[in-house]
Amino acid sequence: PFLLALLTNPTFIEGNCWTTFIDDTPSLFQMVSSQNRASKLLTYLADLYVNGSSIKGQIGFPKLDTEALIPTLHDPKTGIAIDVNHTPPPRGWRQVLLEEGPQEFAKKIREYKGCLITDTTWRDAHQSLLATRVRTIDLLNIAPTTAFALNGAFSLECWGGATFDVSMRFLYEDPWVRLRKLRKLVPNIPFQMLLRGANGVAYSSLPDNAIDQFVKEAKENGVDIFRVFDALNDLEQLKVGVDAVKKAGGVVEATVCYSGDMLKPGKKYNLEYYLKVVDEIVQMGTHFLGIKDMAGTLKPAAARLLIGEIRKRYPDLPIHVHTHDSAGTGVASMTECAKAGADVIDAASNSMSGLTSQPSISAILASFEGSINSGLSESFVRELDEYWAQMRLLYSCFEADLKGPDPEVYSHEIPGGQLTNLLFQAQQLGLGTKWLETKKAYKIANQILGDLVKVTPTSKVVGDLAQFMVSNNLTEEDINRLAGELDFPDSVLDFMEGLMGTPYGGFPEPLRTNMLGNKRQKLTERPGLTLKPVNFREVKKELQSRYGTQIDETDIASYIMYPKVYEAYRKQVEKYGDLSVLPTRNFLKPAAVGEEIVVDIEQGKTLIIKLLAIGEISQKSGTREVFFELNGEMRSVTVEDKT
Ligand code: 3PY
Ligand code: ZN
């Protein structure tokens, strides 16, 4: 391709060539690189046509068969349309944060007369409803409109949690690029991420310096507010994350995870327990207190009591509450929180709300009406949601297909994100008919493990044990009796070893001793104290030797968090190039012969691709040649037919 670029260059053709021509004509290299990119993209499209989608979890195709329309916002007072692409977004809370720093920002939020909203649509809502599959391109397309419509929001939760590994693992995208690009388009609303304390965004603890480096990069690339939690409310583990955010200069939202219904008699996690954890978090030092109701089991009466008691104890402490609408009580509970003194609550765009996601923003605004200010415009929220209604159709092939609220959540306590995931896995494993059994087993597995606070990664431990019990037909008695013989899932052994910290009330014994046998040790202190610190220089050298010199700090962070996932992601990029530019319909659904696909591979550079024909399978190599028209020129690529 380089030779072709050289031979077709007008200056070269005219013979006006000088000795440094190649060095002085960088466009030659750009041309080669864009031709390479185009070839890789064609390889993906050909592969998709011949072999079908390889995106894990996809069932069927998007129900949206057209390009999504970007809604127009209208000034609520004048009714005049706003040109969001040519008007800078108004000042928001991020300006307060940037100008006055985290401490003053927190103080101003506490002083705000009302209760502000965090919109979770870009993270937890699609994590909970659409298997975290929403792609960067679809967030970027709506980002300028969002910057206007949600200008008064406390934050946009847009990063962390499962979005980090899913984007590399299943969408072949770099999560850091997503963050940077969104940041450019939304300068006015604070960005919020979910950090799993000493586990970073992974499933068990990492060395402390890995958490520090990750958080520093997250802050530098655009995250403002860090909701830091530990899945066991283990404060030593939580502190690792909190300290990392403090060092990076971010806004700390140290969080207590709320598990089950605290008003149930005999509950291990009761009001007294939560107040004690809150006291310790306050001692640790935080800008905001997060309350994380990951399963949606915080009923309105409990919400009133819990937030009311914390407010009485700490009148100046800003409180931010997160919930899921799994049982259908999200709006009522969040309204109670606001009335009891919460400063911020979480909600999602209407079409991305309800069920295992967060409650709907419009429903919250309606229930606040007349008594609580939210800082948001109801008409903007509805206009913005026109986009998400289309996205729900575009990503229909990842719907878990839950039909309604699950009041049983008060009993099984499965977190929102996991509920849809487990249902989906149960279906995939052929346990679909055993879904009810899985839920029952989850409850039993939780009891076997000593009644844990269940959220990533401990919810995965309980879920894995539950699935293990269902697929092997094991009872509680079997688990206890055969603990030394059974081949338990790794996550269960990791938990028992102590790699996720220490549960409140200690580990279940003698089960722990019997399960670990002499296969694994028992950690007696937090994992970070014994894990070997990362040698970043070594990691960088290693990655550069494999992938070239363009490796930067964010690549290093991704690799440390998920080494295997990062390697697989790089392989995909090597084969297909940057797929994040491909419209989602064309990413998930094979093009029809004659269909035109328009791809903006970079600003001002558009590829117009048309699938022309598919060749016969070669009996010798098992491959097919696929013919395209690319910006008017014929191109073909050969791919293996795996069908
Ligand atoms: C995550 O850790 O990804 C969660 O969403 C926990 O609720
Ligand atoms: Zn959540």
XYZ file of C-alpha atoms and ligand atoms in Angstrom:
651
model
C 0.000 0.000 0.000
C 2.870 2.401 0.741
C 4.297 1.935 -2.756
C 0.857 2.504 -4.246
C 0.453 5.701 -2.225
C 3.843 6.860 -3.437
C 3.204 6.032 -7.076
C -0.149 7.771 -7.116
C 1.035 10.899 -5.326
C 0.662 13.869 -7.772
C 4.021 15.398 -6.805
C 5.741 12.085 -7.373
C 3.977 11.625 -10.697
C 4.978 15.074 -11.879
C 8.550 14.208 -11.073
C 8.928 17.136 -8.656
C 10.589 14.823 -6.214
C 13.442 15.736 -3.962
C 15.504 13.467 -1.782
C 13.559 14.122 1.406
C 10.227 13.753 -0.377
C 9.138 10.728 1.686
C 10.073 12.352 4.992
C 8.428 15.621 4.002
C 5.182 14.028 2.915
C 3.595 12.532 6.054
C 0.303 12.270 4.184
C 1.765 9.196 2.476
C 1.875 7.428 5.817
C -1.551 8.709 6.801
C -2.911 7.414 3.535
C -1.338 4.003 4.129
C -2.633 3.893 7.660
C -6.151 4.849 6.604
C -6.021 2.215 3.843
C -4.944 -0.335 6.444
C -7.734 0.753 8.711
C -10.221 0.457 5.890
C -8.991 -3.059 5.009
C -9.319 -4.159 8.621
C -12.815 -2.762 8.843
C -13.742 -4.619 5.649
C -12.335 -7.800 7.207
C -14.666 -7.357 10.175
C -17.680 -6.709 7.947
C -16.816 -9.709 5.783
C -16.370 -11.909 8.850
C -19.697 -10.701 10.224
C -21.393 -11.498 6.928
C -19.861 -14.949 6.510
C -19.786 -16.135 10.129
C -22.367 -14.034 11.959
C -21.810 -11.867 15.032
C -19.156 -12.917 17.539
C -20.394 -10.509 20.210
C -21.020 -12.566 23.311
C -24.531 -12.489 24.650
C -26.140 -11.293 21.433
C -29.434 -12.933 20.616
C -30.943 -11.838 17.300
C -30.425 -8.403 15.783
C -31.157 -4.792 16.724
C -34.806 -3.894 16.436
C -33.863 -0.371 15.362
C -33.253 -0.572 11.649
C -32.525 3.071 10.915
C -30.014 5.595 12.150
C -31.000 6.951 15.569
C -32.375 10.478 15.468
C -30.790 13.013 17.767
C -33.596 14.866 19.527
C -33.775 18.644 19.396
C -33.942 20.443 22.712
C -36.237 23.422 23.053
C -35.744 26.203 25.521
C -38.444 25.443 28.139
C -39.349 29.149 28.444
C -39.251 30.357 24.825
C -39.798 27.078 22.990
C -36.902 27.991 20.666
C -34.776 25.099 19.396
C -31.226 24.987 20.779
C -28.331 24.263 18.431
C -26.287 22.159 20.852
C -23.467 21.615 18.366
C -22.715 25.292 17.952
C -23.520 26.709 21.383
C -21.227 26.083 24.345
C -23.100 24.240 27.120
C -24.074 26.399 30.114
C -22.111 26.365 33.367
C -22.779 23.351 35.526
C -21.599 21.894 38.815
C -18.300 20.911 37.214
C -17.325 24.559 36.951
C -17.925 24.911 40.690
C -15.725 21.867 41.273
C -12.922 23.077 38.991
C -12.953 26.604 40.373
C -13.366 25.835 44.062
C -12.029 22.312 44.615
C -13.654 19.167 46.058
C -14.164 20.445 49.615
C -15.992 23.610 48.615
C -17.896 21.719 45.906
C -19.190 19.285 48.540
C -20.149 22.167 50.803
C -22.087 23.909 48.013
C -23.952 20.714 47.172
C -24.889 20.308 50.828
C -26.136 23.899 50.889
C -28.272 23.408 47.768
C -31.943 23.646 48.688
C -33.303 20.463 47.200
C -31.994 17.108 46.046
C -29.855 16.791 42.916
C -29.792 13.922 40.454
C -27.032 11.672 39.176
C -27.939 10.224 35.803
C -26.681 6.635 35.590
C -27.761 6.006 31.984
C -24.197 5.859 30.658
C -23.075 3.246 33.214
C -25.272 1.375 35.642
C -28.519 1.579 33.669
C -27.128 -0.213 30.630
C -25.010 -2.463 32.875
C -28.241 -3.549 34.536
C -30.555 -3.762 31.516
C -28.411 -4.335 28.432
C -25.493 -6.406 29.693
C -23.262 -3.275 29.665
C -23.199 -3.395 25.870
C -23.840 0.282 25.005
C -20.951 1.408 22.795
C -18.906 4.586 22.799
C -20.265 5.852 19.477
C -23.818 5.884 20.836
C -22.740 7.810 23.914
C -20.756 10.311 21.857
C -23.690 10.933 19.547
C -25.870 12.090 22.414
C -23.184 13.742 24.551
C -23.592 17.358 23.265
C -27.366 17.176 23.793
C -26.864 15.674 27.250
C -24.484 18.471 28.254
C -27.376 20.878 27.690
C -30.308 18.802 28.840
C -28.782 17.670 32.132
C -26.772 20.788 32.820
C -28.114 20.972 36.384
C -27.286 17.361 37.245
C -24.912 16.526 40.079
C -23.101 14.048 37.840
C -23.222 11.613 34.969
C -22.187 8.161 36.072
C -20.337 7.061 32.976
C -17.396 4.845 33.832
C -16.080 2.076 36.042
C -17.919 -0.960 37.366
C -18.397 -3.470 34.593
C -18.096 -0.906 31.783
C -14.340 -1.132 32.041
C -13.789 -4.758 31.193
C -16.893 -5.260 29.058
C -15.805 -2.540 26.670
C -12.494 -4.296 26.017
C -13.731 -7.883 26.373
C -16.930 -7.786 24.345
C -17.029 -4.504 22.435
C -13.345 -4.331 21.410
C -13.132 -0.742 22.594
C -10.671 1.119 24.778
C -12.519 2.400 27.880
C -10.006 5.223 28.259
C -10.729 6.542 24.784
C -14.426 6.535 25.677
C -13.729 8.593 28.773
C -11.521 11.121 26.994
C -13.905 11.633 24.091
C -16.948 12.056 26.327
C -15.061 14.481 28.526
C -14.357 16.748 25.577
C -18.046 16.916 24.729
C -19.303 17.409 28.298
C -17.239 20.078 30.029
C -19.967 21.204 32.433
C -21.360 18.154 34.276
C -19.139 16.202 36.696
C -18.276 12.677 35.584
C -18.635 9.965 38.173
C -17.183 6.468 38.233
C -17.681 3.357 40.347
C -14.526 1.999 41.957
C -14.539 -1.342 43.776
C -12.109 -0.197 46.475
C -8.955 -2.318 46.651
C -10.302 -4.395 43.753
C -10.140 -1.412 41.385
C -12.542 -2.374 38.621
C -11.530 -6.038 38.844
C -12.833 -9.012 40.833
C -10.270 -9.303 43.605
C -7.604 -7.164 45.229
C -4.683 -5.668 43.381
C -1.456 -4.284 44.799
C -2.047 -0.853 46.360
C 0.202 0.921 43.865
C -1.915 -0.468 41.009
C -4.995 1.189 42.521
C -3.108 4.460 42.953
C -1.935 4.450 39.346
C -5.374 3.514 38.001
C -7.156 6.260 39.941
C -4.563 8.866 38.982
C -5.107 8.050 35.321
C -8.898 8.011 35.715
C -8.754 11.476 37.264
C -6.399 12.804 34.591
C -8.516 11.399 31.786
C -11.750 12.918 32.993
C -13.315 11.355 36.103
C -14.278 13.902 38.758
C -16.187 11.949 41.408
C -15.228 8.476 42.603
C -17.866 6.354 44.293
C -15.648 3.979 46.209
C -17.091 0.912 47.885
C -15.937 -2.350 49.308
C -18.137 -5.351 48.682
C -17.859 -6.507 52.283
C -17.900 -3.014 53.809
C -14.386 -3.954 54.913
C -13.044 -0.533 55.856
C -9.393 -1.388 55.393
C -10.133 -2.442 51.834
C -12.288 0.625 51.262
C -9.516 2.887 52.523
C -7.162 1.743 49.766
C -9.519 3.217 47.167
C -10.351 6.287 49.220
C -6.666 7.104 49.768
C -5.956 6.675 46.072
C -8.686 9.205 45.186
C -7.415 11.651 47.803
C -3.894 11.396 46.395
C -5.195 11.988 42.871
C -7.157 15.062 43.962
C -10.567 13.603 43.051
C -13.893 13.962 44.820
C -14.244 11.088 47.299
C -17.593 9.417 47.748
C -16.783 6.696 50.282
C -19.697 4.338 50.311
C -21.515 1.942 52.584
C -23.202 -0.966 50.806
C -26.730 -1.633 51.974
C -27.630 -5.307 52.032
C -31.117 -6.756 52.516
C -33.965 -5.164 54.441
C -32.588 -3.692 57.664
C -36.047 -3.567 59.219
C -36.444 -7.345 59.079
C -36.162 -8.687 62.614
C -32.900 -10.491 63.373
C -31.101 -9.005 60.390
C -27.294 -9.139 60.652
C -27.040 -5.787 58.850
C -29.268 -3.505 60.914
C -29.415 0.213 61.612
C -26.783 -0.045 64.318
C -24.425 -1.806 61.925
C -24.839 0.846 59.219
C -24.384 3.748 61.615
C -21.162 2.184 62.863
C -19.826 1.837 59.311
C -20.843 5.431 58.562
C -19.000 6.631 61.701
C -15.861 4.898 60.515
C -16.202 6.318 57.005
C -16.540 9.802 58.441
C -13.418 9.172 60.523
C -11.607 8.101 57.359
C -12.514 11.423 55.747
C -14.714 11.763 52.686
C -16.296 14.587 50.682
C -19.572 12.686 50.243
C -21.109 9.682 51.915
C -22.422 7.165 49.409
C -25.216 4.755 50.289
C -25.256 1.948 47.780
C -28.476 -0.019 47.612
C -27.268 -2.346 44.870
C -30.168 -4.773 45.054
C -32.956 -2.251 45.543
C -33.946 -3.599 48.946
C -33.983 -0.215 50.682
C -37.728 0.146 51.276
C -39.195 3.623 51.798
C -39.569 3.263 55.566
C -35.999 2.006 55.949
C -34.773 4.804 53.667
C -36.475 7.411 55.850
C -35.007 5.943 59.002
C -31.481 5.345 57.709
C -30.996 8.706 55.996
C -32.809 10.503 58.821
C -30.491 9.009 61.450
C -27.344 9.771 59.460
C -28.544 13.303 58.856
C -29.149 13.820 62.593
C -25.657 12.580 63.429
C -23.894 14.456 60.636
C -25.812 17.614 59.655
C -23.040 18.825 57.308
C -22.214 15.581 55.566
C -23.387 15.477 51.938
C -25.238 12.198 51.284
C -25.638 10.534 47.891
C -27.928 7.504 47.535
C -27.774 4.859 44.827
C -30.539 2.336 44.283
C -32.061 -0.149 41.835
C -35.740 -0.391 40.998
C -35.821 -4.205 41.050
C -38.795 -4.439 43.399
C -40.527 -1.382 41.923
C -40.086 0.842 44.972
C -37.207 2.986 43.685
C -39.152 6.214 43.201
C -40.825 5.974 46.599
C -37.566 5.171 48.373
C -35.569 7.918 46.677
C -38.294 10.440 47.459
C -38.104 9.404 51.104
C -34.316 9.784 50.998
C -34.643 13.291 49.591
C -37.172 14.239 52.262
C -34.984 12.796 54.995
C -32.023 14.920 53.939
C -30.172 13.191 51.088
C -28.398 15.677 48.815
C -28.197 13.559 45.673
C -30.018 10.480 44.416
C -29.466 8.273 41.375
C -31.930 7.860 38.504
C -31.835 6.971 34.818
C -33.295 8.238 31.575
C -36.893 7.011 31.379
C -36.421 4.431 28.633
C -33.379 3.066 30.454
C -34.977 2.943 33.893
C -37.044 0.635 36.019
C -36.681 -3.117 36.594
C -33.088 -3.857 37.599
C -31.956 -0.358 36.589
C -32.391 2.905 38.484
C -35.800 4.608 38.852
C -36.887 6.977 36.085
C -35.780 10.602 36.257
C -39.178 11.891 35.145
C -40.956 9.806 37.775
C -38.620 11.181 40.427
C -39.182 14.758 39.229
C -42.940 14.181 39.296
C -42.801 12.938 42.843
C -40.535 15.841 43.861
C -42.887 18.346 42.222
C -44.008 21.163 44.459
C -41.701 20.276 47.326
C -38.153 19.358 46.280
C -35.937 21.104 43.706
C -33.881 18.800 41.487
C -32.022 21.299 39.316
C -33.276 19.557 36.141
C -35.771 20.599 33.527
C -38.543 18.044 33.097
C -39.054 18.948 29.430
C -35.327 18.546 28.635
C -35.339 15.174 30.359
C -38.216 13.997 28.175
C -36.676 15.356 24.974
C -33.360 13.676 25.771
C -35.118 10.391 26.408
C -36.328 10.251 22.802
C -32.782 9.122 22.035
C -32.725 6.429 24.708
C -36.034 5.016 23.547
C -34.293 4.337 20.229
C -31.203 2.927 21.952
C -33.347 0.448 23.823
C -34.414 -0.885 20.409
C -30.901 -0.721 18.984
C -29.609 -2.900 21.838
C -32.689 -5.125 22.011
C -30.504 -8.163 21.283
C -28.971 -7.822 24.771
C -32.217 -7.451 26.708
C -32.493 -9.845 29.624
C -36.220 -9.768 29.012
C -37.346 -9.314 32.576
C -41.037 -8.551 32.470
C -41.740 -6.790 35.723
C -40.586 -6.007 39.238
C -39.276 -8.848 41.354
C -40.480 -8.361 44.943
C -38.643 -11.573 45.790
C -35.503 -9.442 45.762
C -36.211 -8.793 49.454
C -35.583 -12.441 49.982
C -32.806 -13.413 47.541
C -31.088 -9.957 47.653
C -29.496 -10.302 44.199
C -27.994 -6.970 43.021
C -29.688 -5.374 39.991
C -26.816 -5.842 37.571
C -26.401 -9.445 38.603
C -30.078 -10.355 38.504
C -30.328 -9.842 34.742
C -26.919 -11.421 34.256
C -27.839 -14.554 36.203
C -31.136 -14.868 34.388
C -29.285 -14.621 31.105
C -26.609 -17.117 32.158
C -29.248 -19.504 33.454
C -30.831 -19.385 29.989
C -27.489 -19.856 28.213
C -26.419 -22.741 30.422
C -29.673 -24.469 29.663
C -30.792 -23.715 33.207
C -33.523 -21.408 31.909
C -36.255 -23.539 33.371
C -34.236 -23.629 36.571
C -34.174 -19.869 37.006
C -36.444 -20.078 40.016
C -34.161 -22.750 41.441
C -31.121 -20.522 40.828
C -32.737 -17.718 42.823
C -33.510 -20.105 45.683
C -29.984 -21.519 45.531
C -28.588 -17.960 45.658
C -30.339 -17.430 48.941
C -29.019 -20.708 50.327
C -25.503 -20.052 49.015
C -25.555 -16.700 50.804
C -26.466 -18.407 54.070
C -23.775 -21.057 53.561
C -21.189 -18.292 53.122
C -22.301 -16.542 56.303
C -24.781 -13.939 54.953
C -22.524 -11.610 52.997
C -22.913 -8.074 51.784
C -23.484 -8.955 48.141
C -22.129 -6.750 45.397
C -19.312 -7.204 42.892
C -17.208 -9.239 43.548
C -18.900 -11.002 46.515
C -22.204 -11.229 44.624
C -20.336 -13.186 41.963
C -19.051 -15.553 44.662
C -22.595 -16.224 45.881
C -23.919 -16.473 42.301
C -21.168 -18.870 41.244
C -21.807 -21.085 44.249
C -25.555 -21.019 43.526
C -25.041 -22.045 39.892
C -22.585 -24.720 41.004
C -25.223 -26.111 43.380
C -27.968 -26.067 40.749
C -25.919 -27.625 37.969
C -24.506 -30.327 40.253
C -27.709 -30.874 42.169
C -26.116 -30.127 45.539
C -27.857 -29.211 48.767
C -26.544 -27.127 51.657
C -25.851 -30.346 53.514
C -23.849 -31.686 50.523
C -21.715 -28.533 50.408
C -20.853 -28.747 54.082
C -20.236 -32.494 54.011
C -18.231 -32.574 50.780
C -16.390 -29.247 51.201
C -12.940 -30.878 51.032
C -13.723 -32.883 47.890
C -15.753 -30.657 45.595
C -14.129 -28.633 42.823
C -15.522 -25.217 43.780
C -15.495 -22.227 41.410
C -12.331 -20.103 41.689
C -14.264 -17.065 42.916
C -15.514 -19.035 45.942
C -11.979 -20.140 46.800
C -10.628 -16.607 46.261
C -13.203 -15.310 48.716
C -12.442 -18.021 51.286
C -8.724 -17.365 50.947
C -9.364 -13.730 51.900
C -8.538 -12.138 48.548
C -11.662 -9.957 48.747
C -11.169 -8.841 52.343
C -12.875 -10.015 55.512
C -16.655 -10.307 55.959
C -18.409 -8.728 58.920
C -18.647 -11.420 61.586
C -15.747 -13.422 60.061
C -15.545 -16.325 57.620
C -17.843 -19.341 57.929
C -16.083 -22.119 59.795
C -15.404 -25.041 59.572
C -16.440 -24.571 55.939
C -13.522 -22.252 55.155
C -10.899 -24.638 56.542
C -12.470 -27.633 54.806
C -12.845 -25.886 51.442
C -9.309 -24.517 51.367
C -7.679 -27.738 52.659
C -4.050 -27.443 51.732
C -4.844 -26.053 48.279
C -4.918 -22.466 49.452
C -3.642 -20.390 52.364
C -5.784 -18.316 54.729
C -4.928 -14.644 54.574
C -4.919 -13.021 57.985
C -4.500 -9.435 56.803
C -5.743 -7.446 53.855
C -4.387 -8.780 50.541
C -2.644 -5.539 49.538
C -0.197 -5.977 52.404
C 1.224 -9.125 50.874
C 0.665 -8.632 47.146
C 3.881 -7.693 45.351
C 3.806 -4.062 44.177
C 3.636 -3.593 40.418
C 6.860 -2.618 38.699
C 5.416 -0.182 36.159
C 8.664 0.217 34.265
C 8.865 -3.529 33.685
C 5.235 -3.672 32.568
C 5.790 -0.812 30.152
C 8.877 -2.460 28.669
C 7.011 -5.733 28.276
C 4.017 -4.077 26.572
C 6.227 -1.993 24.302
C 8.115 -5.068 23.199
C 4.811 -6.663 22.248
C 2.767 -3.777 20.920
C 5.200 -1.017 19.973
C 6.270 2.232 21.539
C 2.874 3.903 21.589
C 1.962 2.212 24.865
C 0.911 4.818 27.415
C -0.055 4.925 31.087
C -3.666 4.015 30.394
C -2.620 0.890 28.451
C -0.516 -0.054 31.440
C -3.481 0.477 33.761
C -5.759 -1.655 31.549
C -3.201 -4.434 31.375
C -2.636 -4.489 35.132
C -6.375 -4.573 35.802
C -7.167 -7.255 33.200
C -4.034 -8.782 31.615
C -5.773 -11.495 29.594
C -8.650 -9.281 28.508
C -6.201 -6.596 27.401
C -4.168 -9.110 25.368
C -7.306 -10.436 23.675
C -8.431 -6.871 22.986
C -5.103 -6.033 21.328
C -5.429 -9.123 19.154
C -8.856 -7.987 18.010
C -7.527 -4.507 17.228
C -4.646 -6.007 15.278
C -7.118 -7.987 13.203
C -10.004 -5.557 12.777
C -8.580 -2.130 13.674
C -10.639 0.406 15.612
C -14.179 -0.941 15.516
C -15.565 1.740 17.788
C -16.196 3.915 14.709
C -18.616 1.430 13.167
C -22.305 2.266 13.714
C -23.835 -0.224 16.152
C -26.307 -1.662 13.642
C -23.419 -2.545 11.344
C -21.323 -3.821 14.233
C -24.010 -6.313 15.249
C -25.856 -7.165 12.074
C -24.400 -8.421 8.778
C -24.881 -5.945 5.961
C -27.233 -6.917 3.165
C -25.801 -7.127 -0.338
C -26.067 -3.632 -1.829
C -26.453 -1.936 1.563
C -24.400 1.211 2.037
C -22.531 1.681 5.302
C -21.208 5.100 6.232
C -18.304 5.171 8.684
C -16.606 8.301 9.991
C -13.187 6.873 10.761
C -11.962 10.231 11.975
C -13.052 13.838 11.798
C -13.473 14.734 8.141
C -12.655 11.236 6.883
C -15.648 9.163 5.859
C -15.738 5.718 4.333
C -18.692 4.710 2.213
C -18.792 0.963 2.028
C -21.079 -1.211 -0.020
C -21.158 -4.994 0.143
C -21.227 -6.250 -3.449
C -20.972 -10.027 -3.505
C -19.686 -13.121 -1.724
C -17.501 -15.661 -3.493
C -17.848 -19.424 -3.406
C -16.161 -21.256 -0.544
C -12.705 -22.527 -1.491
C -12.669 -26.258 -0.803
C -8.916 -26.115 -0.325
C -8.595 -23.317 2.223
C -12.146 -23.068 3.593
C -12.166 -19.342 2.845
C -14.417 -16.992 0.902
C -13.647 -13.804 -0.930
C -16.001 -10.953 -0.062
C -16.304 -8.023 -2.495
C -16.948 -4.448 -1.471
C -17.097 -1.034 -2.987
C -15.076 1.349 -0.845
C -15.497 5.037 -1.660
C -16.281 4.028 -5.236
C -13.410 1.556 -5.669
C -13.639 -2.224 -5.783
C -11.982 -4.037 -2.865
C -12.055 -7.628 -1.736
C -11.037 -9.440 1.428
C -10.709 -13.130 2.118
C -12.037 -14.596 5.338
C -12.291 -18.051 6.791
C -15.772 -19.560 6.634
C -16.315 -21.029 10.100
C -19.940 -21.935 9.639
C -20.265 -2.981 39.901
O -19.369 -3.150 40.728
O -20.074 -3.084 38.686
C -21.583 -2.643 40.358
O -22.382 -2.113 39.622
C -21.898 -2.946 41.726
O -23.175 -2.570 42.048
Zn -25.904 -0.156 40.968
